[in-house]
GROMACS .gro file of C-alpha atoms in nm:
model
  504
    1MET     CA    1   8.847   8.835  12.844
    2PRO     CA    2   8.813   9.089  13.127
    3GLU     CA    3   8.484   9.271  13.131
    4PRO     CA    4   8.540   9.637  13.223
    5LYS     CA    5   8.275   9.807  13.427
    6PRO     CA    6   8.050   9.998  13.185
    7ILE     CA    7   8.034  10.377  13.205
    8ALA     CA    8   7.684  10.505  13.261
    9GLY     CA    9   7.521  10.797  13.088
   10THR     CA   10   7.680  10.768  12.743
   11GLY     CA   11   7.351  10.750  12.551
   12GLY     CA   12   7.320  10.653  12.189
   13ASP     CA   13   7.694  10.632  12.127
   14ALA     CA   14   7.719  10.352  12.384
   15ALA     CA   15   7.433  10.170  12.209
   16GLU     CA   16   7.613  10.204  11.876
   17LEU     CA   17   7.929  10.065  12.036
   18ALA     CA   18   7.736   9.768  12.175
   19GLN     CA   19   7.657   9.663  11.817
   20PHE     CA   20   8.028   9.585  11.778
   21GLY     CA   21   8.032   9.369  12.090
   22TYR     CA   22   8.183   9.613  12.341
   23GLN     CA   23   8.063   9.785  12.655
   24GLN     CA   24   8.134  10.154  12.710
   25SER     CA   25   8.437  10.141  12.941
   26MET     CA   26   8.591  10.488  12.893
   27GLU     CA   27   8.431  10.827  12.933
   28ARG     CA   28   8.306  11.014  12.625
   29HIS     CA   29   8.420  11.373  12.658
   30THR     CA   30   8.594  11.435  12.324
   31GLY     CA   31   8.412  11.698  12.122
   32LYS     CA   32   8.462  11.845  11.775
   33PHE     CA   33   8.761  12.067  11.852
   34ALA     CA   34   8.928  11.806  12.074
   35SER     CA   35   8.895  11.548  11.796
   36PHE     CA   36   9.043  11.794  11.544
   37ALA     CA   37   9.317  11.880  11.793
   38VAL     CA   38   9.416  11.514  11.826
   39ALA     CA   39   9.445  11.474  11.448
   40PHE     CA   40   9.621  11.809  11.402
   41ALA     CA   41   9.864  11.751  11.688
   42PHE     CA   42   9.969  11.414  11.546
   43VAL     CA   43  10.031  11.570  11.204
   44SER     CA   44  10.203  11.868  11.373
   45ILE     CA   45  10.362  12.072  11.096
   46ALA     CA   46  10.598  12.222  11.351
   47THR     CA   47  10.729  11.876  11.434
   48GLY     CA   48  10.746  11.741  11.080
   49ILE     CA   49  10.906  12.045  10.921
   50PHE     CA   50  11.157  12.097  11.201
   51THR     CA   51  11.251  11.728  11.174
   52THR     CA   52  11.286  11.689  10.798
   53TYR     CA   53  11.365  12.029  10.647
   54GLY     CA   54  11.739  11.976  10.688
   55ALA     CA   55  11.721  11.636  10.523
   56VAL     CA   56  11.533  11.788  10.228
   57LEU     CA   57  11.797  12.061  10.189
   58ASN     CA   58  12.062  11.792  10.162
   59SER     CA   59  11.871  11.552   9.936
   60SER     CA   60  11.671  11.788   9.713
   61GLY     CA   61  11.779  12.143   9.789
   62PRO     CA   62  11.531  12.422   9.868
   63VAL     CA   63  11.331  12.347   9.553
   64GLY     CA   64  11.229  12.024   9.725
   65ILE     CA   65  10.960  12.216   9.916
   66TRP     CA   66  10.746  12.215   9.599
   67THR     CA   67  10.680  11.846   9.657
   68TRP     CA   68  10.474  11.947   9.962
   69PRO     CA   69  10.145  12.045   9.790
   70ILE     CA   70  10.148  11.722   9.587
   71ALA     CA   71  10.197  11.517   9.904
   72VAL     CA   72   9.916  11.708  10.077
   73VAL     CA   73   9.672  11.631   9.794
   74GLY     CA   74   9.767  11.263   9.809
   75GLN     CA   75   9.733  11.241  10.186
   76LEU     CA   76   9.406  11.433  10.181
   77ALA     CA   77   9.264  11.172   9.942
   78VAL     CA   78   9.380  10.901  10.182
   79ALA     CA   79   9.217  11.088  10.472
   80PHE     CA   80   8.883  11.096  10.288
   81VAL     CA   81   8.899  10.719  10.229
   82LEU     CA   82   8.998  10.639  10.588
   83GLY     CA   83   8.738  10.882  10.718
   84THR     CA   84   8.467  10.696  10.530
   85ILE     CA   85   8.568  10.371  10.702
   86ALA     CA   86   8.604  10.541  11.040
   87SER     CA   87   8.246  10.667  11.011
   88ARG     CA   88   8.120  10.311  10.954
   89ILE     CA   89   8.328  10.141  11.225
   90PRO     CA   90   8.368  10.394  11.510
   91VAL     CA   91   8.564  10.165  11.742
   92THR     CA   92   8.897  10.216  11.922
   93GLY     CA   93   9.174  10.033  11.738
   94TYR     CA   94   9.120  10.205  11.402
   95ALA     CA   95   9.307  10.016  11.120
   96TYR     CA   96   9.321   9.699  11.333
   97GLN     CA   97   8.943   9.705  11.376
   98TRP     CA   98   8.871   9.804  11.016
   99MET     CA   99   9.083   9.532  10.861
  100SER     CA  100   8.970   9.266  11.110
  101ARG     CA  101   8.601   9.326  11.047
  102LEU     CA  102   8.603   9.397  10.675
  103ALA     CA  103   8.878   9.161  10.558
  104ASN     CA  104   8.958   8.900  10.823
  105PRO     CA  105   9.099   8.894  11.178
  106ILE     CA  106   9.439   8.759  11.072
  107LEU     CA  107   9.501   9.048  10.833
  108GLY     CA  108   9.355   9.277  11.097
  109TRP     CA  109   9.606   9.154  11.352
  110ILE     CA  110   9.894   9.206  11.108
  111ILE     CA  111   9.787   9.564  11.035
  112GLY     CA  112   9.732   9.622  11.407
  113TRP     CA  113  10.084   9.504  11.485
  114ILE     CA  114  10.235   9.717  11.208
  115SER     CA  115  10.040  10.015  11.344
  116PHE     CA  116  10.178   9.945  11.689
  117THR     CA  117  10.536   9.930  11.563
  118PHE     CA  118  10.481  10.259  11.377
  119LEU     CA  119  10.347  10.436  11.685
  120ALA     CA  120  10.624  10.300  11.907
  121ILE     CA  121  10.898  10.439  11.682
  122VAL     CA  122  10.734  10.763  11.570
  123VAL     CA  123  10.689  10.884  11.928
  124VAL     CA  124  11.064  10.841  11.972
  125ALA     CA  125  11.133  11.023  11.644
  126VAL     CA  126  10.913  11.315  11.746
  127ASP     CA  127  11.054  11.350  12.096
  128TYR     CA  128  11.405  11.312  11.958
  129THR     CA  129  11.330  11.621  11.748
  130ILE     CA  130  11.286  11.832  12.061
  131ALA     CA  131  11.619  11.720  12.199
  132SER     CA  132  11.819  11.734  11.875
  133THR     CA  133  11.689  12.024  11.666
  134VAL     CA  134  11.514  12.273  11.898
  135LEU     CA  135  11.638  12.266  12.258
  136PRO     CA  136  12.009  12.300  12.166
  137VAL     CA  137  11.930  12.635  12.002
  138LEU     CA  138  11.674  12.740  12.262
  139LEU     CA  139  11.897  12.662  12.562
  140ASN     CA  140  12.230  12.715  12.386
  141TYR     CA  141  12.397  12.381  12.455
  142GLU     CA  142  12.575  12.121  12.244
  143GLY     CA  143  12.338  11.844  12.143
  144THR     CA  144  12.567  11.543  12.185
  145SER     CA  145  12.420  11.196  12.139
  146THR     CA  146  12.428  11.131  12.515
  147VAL     CA  147  12.253  11.458  12.604
  148THR     CA  148  11.996  11.406  12.327
  149TRP     CA  149  11.921  11.056  12.454
  150ALA     CA  150  11.876  11.177  12.813
  151VAL     CA  151  11.645  11.466  12.718
  152THR     CA  152  11.434  11.244  12.492
  153ALA     CA  153  11.402  10.985  12.768
  154LEU     CA  154  11.276  11.249  13.012
  155VAL     CA  155  11.023  11.382  12.760
  156LEU     CA  156  10.883  11.030  12.708
  157VAL     CA  157  10.842  10.984  13.083
  158ALA     CA  158  10.664  11.321  13.119
  159GLN     CA  159  10.416  11.234  12.842
  160ALA     CA  160  10.345  10.889  12.986
  161THR     CA  161  10.288  11.035  13.333
  162LEU     CA  162  10.028  11.282  13.206
  163LEU     CA  163   9.848  11.015  13.003
  164ALA     CA  164   9.849  10.763  13.285
  165LEU     CA  165   9.699  11.004  13.535
  166SER     CA  166   9.426  11.175  13.332
  167THR     CA  167   9.290  11.152  12.977
  168LYS     CA  168   9.083  11.466  13.033
  169TRP     CA  169   9.383  11.676  13.136
  170SER     CA  170   9.590  11.527  12.855
  171GLN     CA  171   9.329  11.644  12.606
  172ARG     CA  172   9.302  11.983  12.771
  173PHE     CA  173   9.676  12.027  12.739
  174ASN     CA  174   9.661  11.916  12.377
  175ASN     CA  175   9.372  12.152  12.298
  176GLY     CA  176   9.573  12.441  12.437
  177ALA     CA  177   9.889  12.333  12.257
  178VAL     CA  178   9.711  12.305  11.922
  179THR     CA  179   9.554  12.648  11.968
  180LEU     CA  180   9.897  12.785  12.049
  181GLU     CA  181  10.052  12.607  11.750
  182LEU     CA  182   9.791  12.743  11.509
  183ILE     CA  183   9.835  13.099  11.636
  184GLY     CA  184  10.211  13.065  11.673
  185MET     CA  185  10.276  12.919  11.327
  186VAL     CA  186  10.066  13.191  11.164
  187ALA     CA  187  10.250  13.459  11.363
  188LEU     CA  188  10.588  13.301  11.291
  189THR     CA  189  10.517  13.284  10.918
  190VAL     CA  190  10.398  13.643  10.898
  191LEU     CA  191  10.693  13.773  11.102
  192LEU     CA  192  10.946  13.584  10.890
  193LEU     CA  193  10.798  13.727  10.570
  194ILE     CA  194  10.773  14.085  10.699
  195VAL     CA  195  11.106  14.107  10.883
  196ALA     CA  196  11.303  13.934  10.606
  197ALA     CA  197  11.149  14.168  10.348
  198VAL     CA  198  11.219  14.484  10.555
  199ARG     CA  199  11.579  14.379  10.621
  200GLY     CA  200  11.638  14.280  10.261
  201ASP     CA  201  11.713  13.920  10.357
  202MET     CA  202  11.445  13.770  10.135
  203ASP     CA  203  11.587  13.579   9.838
  204ALA     CA  204  11.324  13.458   9.590
  205SER     CA  205  11.584  13.254   9.401
  206ASN     CA  206  11.600  13.016   9.697
  207LEU     CA  207  11.256  12.885   9.605
  208PHE     CA  208  11.401  12.733   9.289
  209SER     CA  209  11.754  12.657   9.406
  210LYS     CA  210  11.898  12.307   9.409
  211GLY     CA  211  12.147  12.410   9.676
  212ALA     CA  212  12.451  12.185   9.679
  213VAL     CA  213  12.268  11.900   9.505
  214ALA     CA  214  12.410  11.807   9.163
  215ALA     CA  215  12.195  11.913   8.868
  216GLU     CA  216  12.259  11.593   8.671
  217GLY     CA  217  11.966  11.353   8.710
  218PHE     CA  218  11.803  11.587   8.962
  219TRP     CA  219  11.449  11.542   8.825
  220SER     CA  220  11.480  11.171   8.745
  221PHE     CA  221  11.270  10.905   8.913
  222GLY     CA  222  11.589  10.711   8.987
  223ASP     CA  223  11.680  10.347   8.936
  224LEU     CA  224  11.605  10.018   9.110
  225THR     CA  225  11.799  10.102   9.427
  226SER     CA  226  11.782  10.479   9.445
  227ALA     CA  227  11.530  10.760   9.408
  228GLY     CA  228  11.611  11.082   9.225
  229PRO     CA  229  11.710  11.389   9.433
  230TRP     CA  230  11.385  11.580   9.382
  231MET     CA  231  11.180  11.265   9.446
  232LEU     CA  232  11.332  11.235   9.793
  233GLY     CA  233  11.182  11.575   9.871
  234PHE     CA  234  10.840  11.409   9.887
  235LEU     CA  235  10.944  11.260  10.220
  236LEU     CA  236  10.896  11.606  10.374
  237GLY     CA  237  10.520  11.586  10.324
  238ALA     CA  238  10.501  11.208  10.357
  239PHE     CA  239  10.657  11.218  10.704
  240THR     CA  240  10.466  11.523  10.825
  241ILE     CA  241  10.111  11.467  10.693
  242VAL     CA  242  10.049  11.139  10.874
  243GLY     CA  243   9.865  11.034  11.186
  244PHE     CA  244   9.544  11.222  11.107
  245GLU     CA  245   9.360  10.893  11.163
  246SER     CA  246   9.458  10.911  11.531
  247ALA     CA  247   9.123  11.082  11.589
  248ALA     CA  248   8.959  10.751  11.495
  249ASN     CA  249   9.150  10.573  11.769
  250LEU     CA  250   8.959  10.778  12.026
  251ALA     CA  251   8.625  10.690  11.869
  252GLU     CA  252   8.495  10.532  12.189
  253GLU     CA  253   8.574  10.854  12.377
  254THR     CA  254   8.423  11.088  12.117
  255ASN     CA  255   8.068  11.219  12.102
  256ASP     CA  256   7.896  11.133  11.771
  257PRO     CA  257   8.217  10.977  11.631
  258GLU     CA  258   8.055  10.874  11.300
  259ARG     CA  259   8.024  11.242  11.210
  260VAL     CA  260   8.297  11.412  11.414
  261VAL     CA  261   8.597  11.185  11.355
  262PRO     CA  262   8.615  11.179  10.972
  263ARG     CA  263   8.567  11.554  10.951
  264ALA     CA  264   8.839  11.609  11.209
  265MET     CA  265   9.078  11.393  11.005
  266CYS     CA  266   9.022  11.579  10.678
  267GLN     CA  267   9.021  11.923  10.840
  268ALA     CA  268   9.353  11.847  11.010
  269VAL     CA  269   9.519  11.749  10.681
  270LEU     CA  270   9.383  12.054  10.499
  271ALA     CA  271   9.480  12.300  10.773
  272SER     CA  272   9.824  12.147  10.813
  273GLY     CA  273   9.882  12.140  10.438
  274VAL     CA  274   9.797  12.504  10.372
  275LEU     CA  275   9.967  12.650  10.679
  276GLY     CA  276  10.269  12.424  10.643
  277PHE     CA  277  10.333  12.522  10.282
  278ILE     CA  278  10.315  12.896  10.352
  279PHE     CA  279  10.559  12.844  10.642
  280LEU     CA  280  10.798  12.649  10.417
  281ILE     CA  281  10.796  12.931  10.163
  282ALA     CA  282  10.865  13.188  10.437
  283VAL     CA  283  11.156  12.990  10.581
  284THR     CA  284  11.308  12.922  10.240
  285LEU     CA  285  11.285  13.287  10.136
  286ALA     CA  286  11.466  13.388  10.456
  287ALA     CA  287  11.716  13.100  10.448
  288GLY     CA  288  12.012  13.305  10.324
  289ASP     CA  289  12.272  13.069  10.180
  290PRO     CA  290  12.092  12.733  10.147
  291VAL     CA  291  12.421  12.546  10.101
  292ALA     CA  292  12.554  12.671  10.434
  293LEU     CA  293  12.217  12.617  10.603
  294ALA     CA  294  12.210  12.253  10.489
  295GLU     CA  295  12.519  12.188  10.702
  296SER     CA  296  12.337  12.289  11.020
  297GLY     CA  297  12.169  12.034  11.242
  298THR     CA  298  11.906  12.293  11.338
  299PRO     CA  299  11.827  12.478  11.012
  300ILE     CA  300  11.474  12.602  11.093
  301ALA     CA  301  11.574  12.726  11.436
  302ASP     CA  302  11.879  12.899  11.284
  303VAL     CA  303  11.665  13.087  11.029
  304ILE     CA  304  11.420  13.198  11.298
  305LYS     CA  305  11.697  13.319  11.529
  306HIS     CA  306  11.886  13.499  11.252
  307THR     CA  307  11.577  13.671  11.112
  308LEU     CA  308  11.379  13.756  11.424
  309GLY     CA  309  11.649  13.796  11.686
  310SER     CA  310  11.710  13.600  12.001
  311THR     CA  311  11.420  13.728  12.214
  312VAL     CA  312  11.139  13.671  11.963
  313ALA     CA  313  11.305  13.351  11.847
  314THR     CA  314  11.313  13.221  12.203
  315LEU     CA  315  10.940  13.277  12.248
  316LEU     CA  316  10.855  13.116  11.915
  317LEU     CA  317  11.087  12.820  11.971
  318LEU     CA  318  10.923  12.768  12.310
  319MET     CA  319  10.591  12.745  12.124
  320VAL     CA  320  10.748  12.486  11.892
  321VAL     CA  321  10.866  12.280  12.191
  322ILE     CA  322  10.511  12.277  12.331
  323ALA     CA  323  10.371  12.178  11.990
  324ILE     CA  324  10.619  11.893  11.950
  325PHE     CA  325  10.554  11.775  12.306
  326ALA     CA  326  10.181  11.768  12.229
  327CYS     CA  327  10.250  11.575  11.909
  328GLY     CA  328  10.439  11.309  12.102
  329LEU     CA  329  10.166  11.307  12.366
  330VAL     CA  330   9.896  11.231  12.107
  331ILE     CA  331  10.110  10.967  11.939
  332MET     CA  332  10.164  10.794  12.271
  333MET     CA  333   9.791  10.822  12.350
  334THR     CA  334   9.712  10.660  12.014
  335GLY     CA  335   9.960  10.378  12.071
  336ILE     CA  336   9.823  10.313  12.417
  337ARG     CA  337   9.466  10.297  12.286
  338LEU     CA  338   9.571  10.052  12.015
  339THR     CA  339   9.750   9.834  12.271
  340TRP     CA  340   9.441   9.841  12.491
  341ALA     CA  341   9.205   9.764  12.201
  342MET     CA  342   9.407   9.463  12.084
  343SER     CA  343   9.442   9.344  12.444
  344ARG     CA  344   9.068   9.374  12.498
  345ASP     CA  345   9.028   9.123  12.215
  346GLU     CA  346   9.299   8.902  12.371
  347ARG     CA  347   9.531   8.965  12.074
  348PHE     CA  348   9.831   9.139  12.231
  349PRO     CA  349  10.118   8.970  12.419
  350GLY     CA  350  10.035   8.990  12.790
  351TRP     CA  351   9.683   9.110  12.712
  352GLN     CA  352   9.553   9.018  13.058
  353GLN     CA  353   9.737   9.317  13.203
  354TRP     CA  354   9.706   9.573  12.924
  355ALA     CA  355   9.328   9.534  12.880
  356GLN     CA  356   9.260   9.680  13.222
  357ILE     CA  357   9.119  10.029  13.283
  358SER     CA  358   9.239  10.187  13.605
  359PRO     CA  359   8.938  10.234  13.837
  360ARG     CA  360   9.115  10.531  13.998
  361PHE     CA  361   9.234  10.723  13.689
  362HIS     CA  362   8.993  10.582  13.427
  363THR     CA  363   9.288  10.533  13.190
  364PRO     CA  364   9.463  10.226  13.043
  365PHE     CA  365   9.730  10.274  13.311
  366LYS     CA  366   9.921   9.949  13.261
  367ALA     CA  367   9.913   9.977  12.882
  368THR     CA  368  10.069  10.322  12.926
  369MET     CA  369  10.353  10.178  13.130
  370LEU     CA  370  10.416   9.910  12.868
  371PHE     CA  371  10.421  10.158  12.581
  372VAL     CA  372  10.664  10.402  12.742
  373ILE     CA  373  10.902  10.121  12.842
  374LEU     CA  374  10.907   9.994  12.484
  375ALA     CA  375  10.966  10.348  12.354
  376GLU     CA  376  11.259  10.387  12.594
  377LEU     CA  377  11.407  10.060  12.467
  378ILE     CA  378  11.381  10.177  12.105
  379LEU     CA  379  11.544  10.506  12.205
  380ALA     CA  380  11.830  10.320  12.374
  381ILE     CA  381  11.895  10.118  12.057
  382PHE     CA  382  11.928  10.434  11.847
  383SER     CA  383  12.086  10.654  12.115
  384GLN     CA  384  12.447  10.641  11.991
  385SER     CA  385  12.373  10.646  11.619
  386GLU     CA  386  12.495  10.949  11.425
  387THR     CA  387  12.208  10.902  11.178
  388ALA     CA  388  11.945  10.825  11.441
  389LEU     CA  389  11.705  11.101  11.338
  390PHE     CA  390  11.705  11.003  10.970
  391THR     CA  391  11.658  10.633  11.055
  392LEU     CA  392  11.373  10.711  11.292
  393PHE     CA  393  11.189  10.939  11.053
  394GLY     CA  394  11.251  10.694  10.766
  395ALA     CA  395  11.081  10.411  10.953
  396ALA     CA  396  10.809  10.648  11.073
  397THR     CA  397  10.733  10.740  10.710
  398LEU     CA  398  10.749  10.389  10.567
  399LEU     CA  399  10.518  10.224  10.818
  400PRO     CA  400  10.212  10.452  10.777
  401ALA     CA  401  10.249  10.426  10.399
  402ILE     CA  402  10.214  10.048  10.433
  403ILE     CA  403   9.915  10.084  10.666
  404TYR     CA  404   9.742  10.336  10.440
  405ALA     CA  405   9.802  10.126  10.129
  406ALA     CA  406   9.658   9.812  10.291
  407THR     CA  407   9.355  10.003  10.418
  408VAL     CA  408   9.283  10.170  10.082
  409VAL     CA  409   9.308   9.834   9.903
  410MET     CA  410   9.064   9.689  10.155
  411TYR     CA  411   8.829   9.981  10.091
  412LEU     CA  412   8.846   9.916   9.716
  413LEU     CA  413   8.741   9.557   9.774
  414LYS     CA  414   8.468   9.630  10.030
  415ARG     CA  415   8.340   9.978   9.949
  416ARG     CA  416   8.016   9.854   9.789
  417ASP     CA  417   7.937   9.652  10.100
  418LEU     CA  418   7.995   9.925  10.357
  419PRO     CA  419   7.668  10.032  10.519
  420VAL     CA  420   7.570  10.395  10.463
  421ASN     CA  421   7.494  10.601  10.772
  422GLY     CA  422   7.442  10.937  10.602
  423LYS     CA  423   7.700  11.108  10.822
  424PHE     CA  424   8.009  11.096  10.600
  425ASP     CA  425   8.003  10.977  10.239
  426LEU     CA  426   8.223  11.050   9.938
  427GLY     CA  427   7.928  11.039   9.699
  428ALA     CA  428   8.008  11.124   9.338
  429TRP     CA  429   8.366  11.211   9.435
  430GLU     CA  430   8.447  10.857   9.544
  431LYS     CA  431   8.617  10.732   9.226
  432PRO     CA  432   8.850  11.029   9.168
  433ILE     CA  433   8.940  11.046   9.538
  434VAL     CA  434   9.023  10.675   9.555
  435ALA     CA  435   9.221  10.701   9.229
  436VAL     CA  436   9.432  10.987   9.368
  437ALA     CA  437   9.491  10.794   9.691
  438VAL     CA  438   9.605  10.481   9.505
  439VAL     CA  439   9.839  10.667   9.268
  440TRP     CA  440   9.991  10.864   9.556
  441LEU     CA  441  10.050  10.558   9.777
  442VAL     CA  442  10.208  10.356   9.495
  443PHE     CA  443  10.442  10.646   9.422
  444GLU     CA  444  10.523  10.700   9.790
  445LEU     CA  445  10.605  10.336   9.855
  446ALA     CA  446  10.830  10.333   9.547
  447LEU     CA  447  11.050  10.599   9.711
  448PHE     CA  448  11.153  10.357   9.982
  449ARG     CA  449  11.356  10.145   9.742
  450ASP     CA  450  11.633  10.400   9.802
  451ALA     CA  451  11.930  10.241   9.976
  452SER     CA  452  11.933  10.512  10.242
  453PHE     CA  453  11.628  10.347  10.398
  454LYS     CA  454  11.791  10.010  10.461
  455ASP     CA  455  11.796  10.066  10.839
  456ALA     CA  456  11.428  10.165  10.831
  457TRP     CA  457  11.345   9.846  10.643
  458LEU     CA  458  11.553   9.648  10.893
  459TYR     CA  459  11.345   9.784  11.181
  460VAL     CA  460  11.025   9.697  10.995
  461ILE     CA  461  11.147   9.344  10.920
  462VAL     CA  462  11.257   9.277  11.278
  463MET     CA  463  10.926   9.396  11.422
  464VAL     CA  464  10.724   9.201  11.164
  465VAL     CA  465  10.917   8.883  11.247
  466ILE     CA  466  10.845   8.933  11.617
  467GLY     CA  467  10.479   8.987  11.538
  468ALA     CA  468  10.466   8.685  11.306
  469CYS     CA  469  10.601   8.462  11.584
  470TYR     CA  470  10.328   8.575  11.822
  471LEU     CA  471  10.061   8.543  11.553
  472GLY     CA  472  10.179   8.188  11.489
  473TYR     CA  473  10.143   8.118  11.860
  474LEU     CA  474   9.786   8.257  11.860
  475LEU     CA  475   9.689   8.048  11.558
  476ALA     CA  476   9.843   7.733  11.704
  477ARG     CA  477   9.664   7.784  12.034
  478ARG     CA  478   9.324   7.904  11.914
  479GLY     CA  479   9.297   7.837  11.541
  480ARG     CA  480   9.146   8.083  11.292
  481ASP     CA  481   8.803   8.071  11.454
  482GLY     CA  482   8.958   8.168  11.786
  483LEU     CA  483   9.055   8.503  11.640
  484ALA     CA  484   8.703   8.607  11.541
  485MET     CA  485   8.615   8.961  11.646
  486PRO     CA  486   8.365   9.021  11.929
  487ASP     CA  487   8.013   9.025  11.787
  488GLN     CA  488   8.156   8.983  11.437
  489HIS     CA  489   7.816   8.861  11.320
  490SER     CA  490   7.657   9.200  11.384
  491ILE     CA  491   7.853   9.387  11.119
  492ASP     CA  492   7.839   9.087  10.886
  493ALA     CA  493   7.462   9.097  10.913
  494VAL     CA  494   7.455   9.465  10.827
  495LEU     CA  495   7.681   9.409  10.528
  496ASP     CA  496   7.473   9.115  10.410
  497GLN     CA  497   7.153   9.317  10.447
  498GLU     CA  498   7.296   9.610  10.251
  499ALA     CA  499   7.433   9.382   9.980
  500GLY     CA  500   7.101   9.199   9.954
  501SER     CA  501   6.912   9.523   9.912
  502GLY     CA  502   7.085   9.576   9.578
  503ARG     CA  503   7.251   9.901   9.683
  504PRO     CA  504   7.494   9.998   9.402
   0.00000   0.00000   0.00000
């Protein structure tokens, strides 16, 4: 495989990386806040809530927002588990690396491919949100399918251009955007609560309203092919509180990743969960008639404009556009890093090209071009669909649930063998945290039996079949031994040593 020129001056982190068989080939300039910003931007409560609030109004009514805190607790438990693994294996490629080294390279490749398909579609879903639910209100135009497709395509190109030219400037932009989102969402929430209360537009009954959703069977779990109305509300949190592990995919660019990355992941989930829920309450209180609002394609933007007026709403919606752009930027960055990591191990189709680091820009330039082209192709496929946004967010919720479930199961099987580094451990809380994560993921995956997700499942099946064909080619050409990870023996030796020491 190509041997990138090592980066000098990276100290102990480069030595730690060498234990996994890799040279330091990208610059380490990601600190604590930048790592948190990556995780927080991917979660992006502005993006997730703007994307899915309308769907929740139609499926569960306003009372569906009470599923949010439950989803946050479940995802926080998952973040603790994944953070523990990320601290032990601080290598770019996150779930692909974890599964390859702790289970086996074949399962690792499968999870890596599923992660890639998730990132390729979720960046389209996020950027589609800008074009379909925010810009039409902000710029006062009709968001037809053709216009939405064109705007989304331009946003994808802008993100890819920034990432291809400079990782440092991409992170600087993201740091600023996250700071703006944190300040802006707090300000937006406070203003909605105060102005709605002063004007008498605050309706507490909305918090417990079912809207236009039928009361019969509302609280039921559902049957074999459908989930109950309130159960579908969990997709609000399940779609939004994902991607926190993206910080782990920049492990080779982060200073002291064993300590910084897992904390960034958990802090991002907690901050997003608390702030997001308060914002949901504020919006729902000021929603007016929830039945009428559910018919809008831009419900959040409509509430903001009605409550705060056009001038303030314009400024706040501009902040939301920047936040969503940053979310898509981080998603694309994560997908590019995964493509590069799998290519470095000669596991990705056309790896010879995508494993290269540009000597001029110090970025995976060619991997960036590949990723944005694939994203544009996915966008073109969904461009004329009337239900494009729901299909995209459905697939983008299903795929991480599969990845998280596989990773948590792997942790259950290998947790006693993981070496302890003293930088991030669950300690006495391990069993209850893992139990919460397992129960939550089983419940979440059960929601996707609903027939409304058939197109999302179709996307998953098509991409898995494509991946299976390439995996079959790799196995036929190299055999199982040919898929061994670089310096696999090093971590095996550590695991064997820890197991032999009788550590409980």
